[in-house]
C-alpha positions in Angstrom: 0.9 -6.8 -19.0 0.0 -6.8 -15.3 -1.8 -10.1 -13.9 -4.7 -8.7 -11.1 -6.2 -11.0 -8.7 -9.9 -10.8 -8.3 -11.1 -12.9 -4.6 -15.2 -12.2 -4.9 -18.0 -15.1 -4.8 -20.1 -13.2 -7.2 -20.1 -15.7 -9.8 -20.7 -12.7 -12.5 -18.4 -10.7 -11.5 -15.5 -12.0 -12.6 -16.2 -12.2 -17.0 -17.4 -8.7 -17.2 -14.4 -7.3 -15.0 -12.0 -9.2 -17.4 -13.4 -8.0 -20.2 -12.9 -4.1 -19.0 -9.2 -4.7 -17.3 -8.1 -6.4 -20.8 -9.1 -3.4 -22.3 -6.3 -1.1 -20.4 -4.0 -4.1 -20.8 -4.9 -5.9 -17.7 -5.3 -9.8 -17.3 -8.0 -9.9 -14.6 -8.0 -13.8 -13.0 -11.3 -14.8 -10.6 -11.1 -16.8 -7.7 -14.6 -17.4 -6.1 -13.6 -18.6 -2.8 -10.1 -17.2 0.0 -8.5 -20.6 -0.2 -8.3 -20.7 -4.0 -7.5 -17.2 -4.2 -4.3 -17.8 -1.7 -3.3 -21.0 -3.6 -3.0 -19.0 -6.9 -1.1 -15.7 -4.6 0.9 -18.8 -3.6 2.1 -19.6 -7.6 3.5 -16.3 -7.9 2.7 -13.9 -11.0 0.1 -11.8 -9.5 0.8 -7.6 -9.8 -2.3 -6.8 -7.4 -5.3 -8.2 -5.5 -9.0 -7.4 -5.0 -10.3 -8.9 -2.0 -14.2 -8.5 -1.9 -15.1 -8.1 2.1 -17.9 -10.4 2.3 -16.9 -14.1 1.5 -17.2 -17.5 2.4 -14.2 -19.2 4.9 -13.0 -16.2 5.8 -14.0 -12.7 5.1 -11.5 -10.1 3.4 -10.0 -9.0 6.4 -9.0 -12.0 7.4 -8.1 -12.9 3.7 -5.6 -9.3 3.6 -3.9 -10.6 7.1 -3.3 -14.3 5.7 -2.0 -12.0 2.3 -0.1 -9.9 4.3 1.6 -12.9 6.3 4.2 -13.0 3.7 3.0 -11.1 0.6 3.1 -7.4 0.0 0.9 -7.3 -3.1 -1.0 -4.1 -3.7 -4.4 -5.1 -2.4 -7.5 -3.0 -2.9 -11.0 -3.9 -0.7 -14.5 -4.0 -2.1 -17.2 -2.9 0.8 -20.6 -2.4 0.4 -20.1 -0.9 4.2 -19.0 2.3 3.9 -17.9 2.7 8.0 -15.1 4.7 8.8 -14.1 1.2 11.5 -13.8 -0.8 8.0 -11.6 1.9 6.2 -9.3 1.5 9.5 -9.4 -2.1 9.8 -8.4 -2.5 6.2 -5.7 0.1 6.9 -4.3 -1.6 9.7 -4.1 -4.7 7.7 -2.3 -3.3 5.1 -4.4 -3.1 2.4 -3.8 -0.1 0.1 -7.0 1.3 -0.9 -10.6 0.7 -0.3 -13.7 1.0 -3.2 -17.5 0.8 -1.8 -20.0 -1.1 -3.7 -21.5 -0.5 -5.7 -18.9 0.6 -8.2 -17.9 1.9 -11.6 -15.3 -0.2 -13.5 -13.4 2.6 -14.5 -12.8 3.4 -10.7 -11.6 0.2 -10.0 -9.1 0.3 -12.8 -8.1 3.7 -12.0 -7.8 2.7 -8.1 -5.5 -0.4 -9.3 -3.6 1.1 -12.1 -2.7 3.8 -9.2 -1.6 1.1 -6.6 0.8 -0.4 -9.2 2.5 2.9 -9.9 2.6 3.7 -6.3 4.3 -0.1 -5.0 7.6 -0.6 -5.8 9.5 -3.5 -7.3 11.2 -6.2 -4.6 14.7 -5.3 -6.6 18.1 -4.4 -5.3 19.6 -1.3 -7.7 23.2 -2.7 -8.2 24.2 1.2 -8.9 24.7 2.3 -5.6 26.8 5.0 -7.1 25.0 8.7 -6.0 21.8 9.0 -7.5 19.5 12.5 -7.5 16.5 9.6 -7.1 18.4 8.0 -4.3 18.1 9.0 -0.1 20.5 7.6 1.7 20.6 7.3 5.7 22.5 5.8 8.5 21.2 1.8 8.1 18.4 3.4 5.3 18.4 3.7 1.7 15.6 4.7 -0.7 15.1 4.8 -4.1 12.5 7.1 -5.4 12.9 6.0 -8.8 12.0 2.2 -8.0 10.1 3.1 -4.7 12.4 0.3 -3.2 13.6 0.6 0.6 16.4 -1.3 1.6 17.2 -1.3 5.6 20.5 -3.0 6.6 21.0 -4.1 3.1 17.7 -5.9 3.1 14.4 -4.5 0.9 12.1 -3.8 3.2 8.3 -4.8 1.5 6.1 -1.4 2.2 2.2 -0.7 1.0 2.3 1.9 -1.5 0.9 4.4 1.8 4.2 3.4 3.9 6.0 4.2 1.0 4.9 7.7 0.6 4.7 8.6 3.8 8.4 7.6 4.4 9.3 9.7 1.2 7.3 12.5 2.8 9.5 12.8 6.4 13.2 11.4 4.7 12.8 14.3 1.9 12.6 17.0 4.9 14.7 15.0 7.9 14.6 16.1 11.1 11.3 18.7 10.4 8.0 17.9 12.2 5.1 17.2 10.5 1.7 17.2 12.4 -1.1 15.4 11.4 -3.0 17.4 9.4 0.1 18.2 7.3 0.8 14.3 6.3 -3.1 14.0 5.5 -2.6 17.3 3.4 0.2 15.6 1.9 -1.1 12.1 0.9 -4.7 13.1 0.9 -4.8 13.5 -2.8 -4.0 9.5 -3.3 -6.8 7.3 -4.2 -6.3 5.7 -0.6 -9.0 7.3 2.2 -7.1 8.6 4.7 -8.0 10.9 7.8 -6.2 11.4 11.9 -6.6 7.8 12.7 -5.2 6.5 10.3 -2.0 8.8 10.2 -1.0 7.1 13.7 -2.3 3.9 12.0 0.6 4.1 9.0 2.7 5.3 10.8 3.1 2.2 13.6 3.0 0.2 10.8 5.9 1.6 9.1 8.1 1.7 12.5 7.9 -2.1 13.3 8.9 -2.7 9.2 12.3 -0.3 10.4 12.8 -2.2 13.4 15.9 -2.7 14.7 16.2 1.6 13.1 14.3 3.7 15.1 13.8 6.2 12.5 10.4 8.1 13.1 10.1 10.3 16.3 6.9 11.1 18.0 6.8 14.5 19.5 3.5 15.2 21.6 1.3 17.2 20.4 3.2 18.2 17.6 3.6 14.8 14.8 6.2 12.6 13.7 9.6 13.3 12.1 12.2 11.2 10.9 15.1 10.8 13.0 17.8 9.4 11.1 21.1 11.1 10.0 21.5 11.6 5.9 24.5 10.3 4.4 26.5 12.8 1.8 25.9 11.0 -0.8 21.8 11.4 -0.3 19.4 13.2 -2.8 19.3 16.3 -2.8 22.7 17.1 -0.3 25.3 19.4 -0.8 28.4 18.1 -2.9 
């Protein structure tokens, strides 16, 4: 049973959200104020967050950057500003997805329920044996079963966007995709996303590679990633 997070100072909130999540086998936990809510991020247990934008202390942005610190939980905004500039801010914070206020409750389910697929486990495969779920690279392995990237041997935490994006160029190595195809591709997600942000992921996802430089900026043309496949990768010849 997944444990969500909800960070929102609307003291009602909170009993009627509980009683919807813990009808799709969700325990939904309330914490009216940031400090609370990163003392209990703090104790551990927590499968995703809500972060409401407007709130006391600090206001969700700043709450997702003090999350994102040293926590990759799946993190999903509530707005009741709808601006492009907030969908990018959120973005560039790493939150994963973004639902305006008002809202249905069966949205917000279905937005978290999505973000919990989409975010893989902080696990290690001990199988490193070749795996058709497996790409491996020069200093890069990922496992599309587990949605777990491990870079030098360490597991690199990525949002659930990072992730997919990083799928999308390592299953096609070395082609170029522009722009528009990447938003064609991950469009369909719950996560917003539009040209911006595109640039926005994908800076994210080359500092989390660093010391690898994997993905290649050609101008005017997109992003590809750069790295040579190993035999024993997905999808290569025996």
């Amino acid at each position: 049973m997944h444990r969500i997070l909800l960070i929102d100072d609307d003291t009602q909130l909170g009993g009627p959200l509980a009683a919807y999540f813990a009808r799709f086998d969700m325990v939904l936990e309330h914490c009216l104020r940031p400090s609370e809510g990163l003392a209990r991020l703090a104790q551990g247990g927590i499968d995703a967050a809500i972060l409401d934008v407007m709130l006391p202390e600090m206001d969700g942005f700043a709450l997702c950057r003090a999350i994102r610190k040293d926590n990759e939980v799946p993190i999903v905004m509530l707005t009741a500003r709808g601006e492009v500039t907030d969908r990018v801010v959120g973005l560039e914070l790493g939150a994963d997805d973004y639902v305006p206020k008002p809202f249905e409750p069966r949205e917000l389910v279905a937005r978290v329920q999505t973000v919990l697929r989409r975010r893989a486990p902080a696990v290690v495969p001990k199988a490193a044996a070749a795996d058709p779920n497996v790409l491996s690279f020069q200093g890069l392995r990922i496992d599309i079963a587990t949605r777990t990237v491990v870079r030098h041997g360490a597991v690199v935490d990525l949002t659930s966007t990072e992730f997919d994006l990083l799928l999308l160029l390592a299953r096609a190595p070395g082609k170029v995709f522009s722009r528009d195809d990447i938003l064609n591709q991950l469009r369909g997600h719950e996560a917003e996303l539009f040209t911006r942000a595109v640039d926005i992921v994908v800076s994210r996802l080359r500092k989390k590679l660093e010391p690898l430089d994997g993905i290649k900026t050609l101008r005017n043309a997109g992003y590809t990633l750069a790295l040579a496949p190993l035999a024993a990768s997905a999808g290569s010849a025996a």
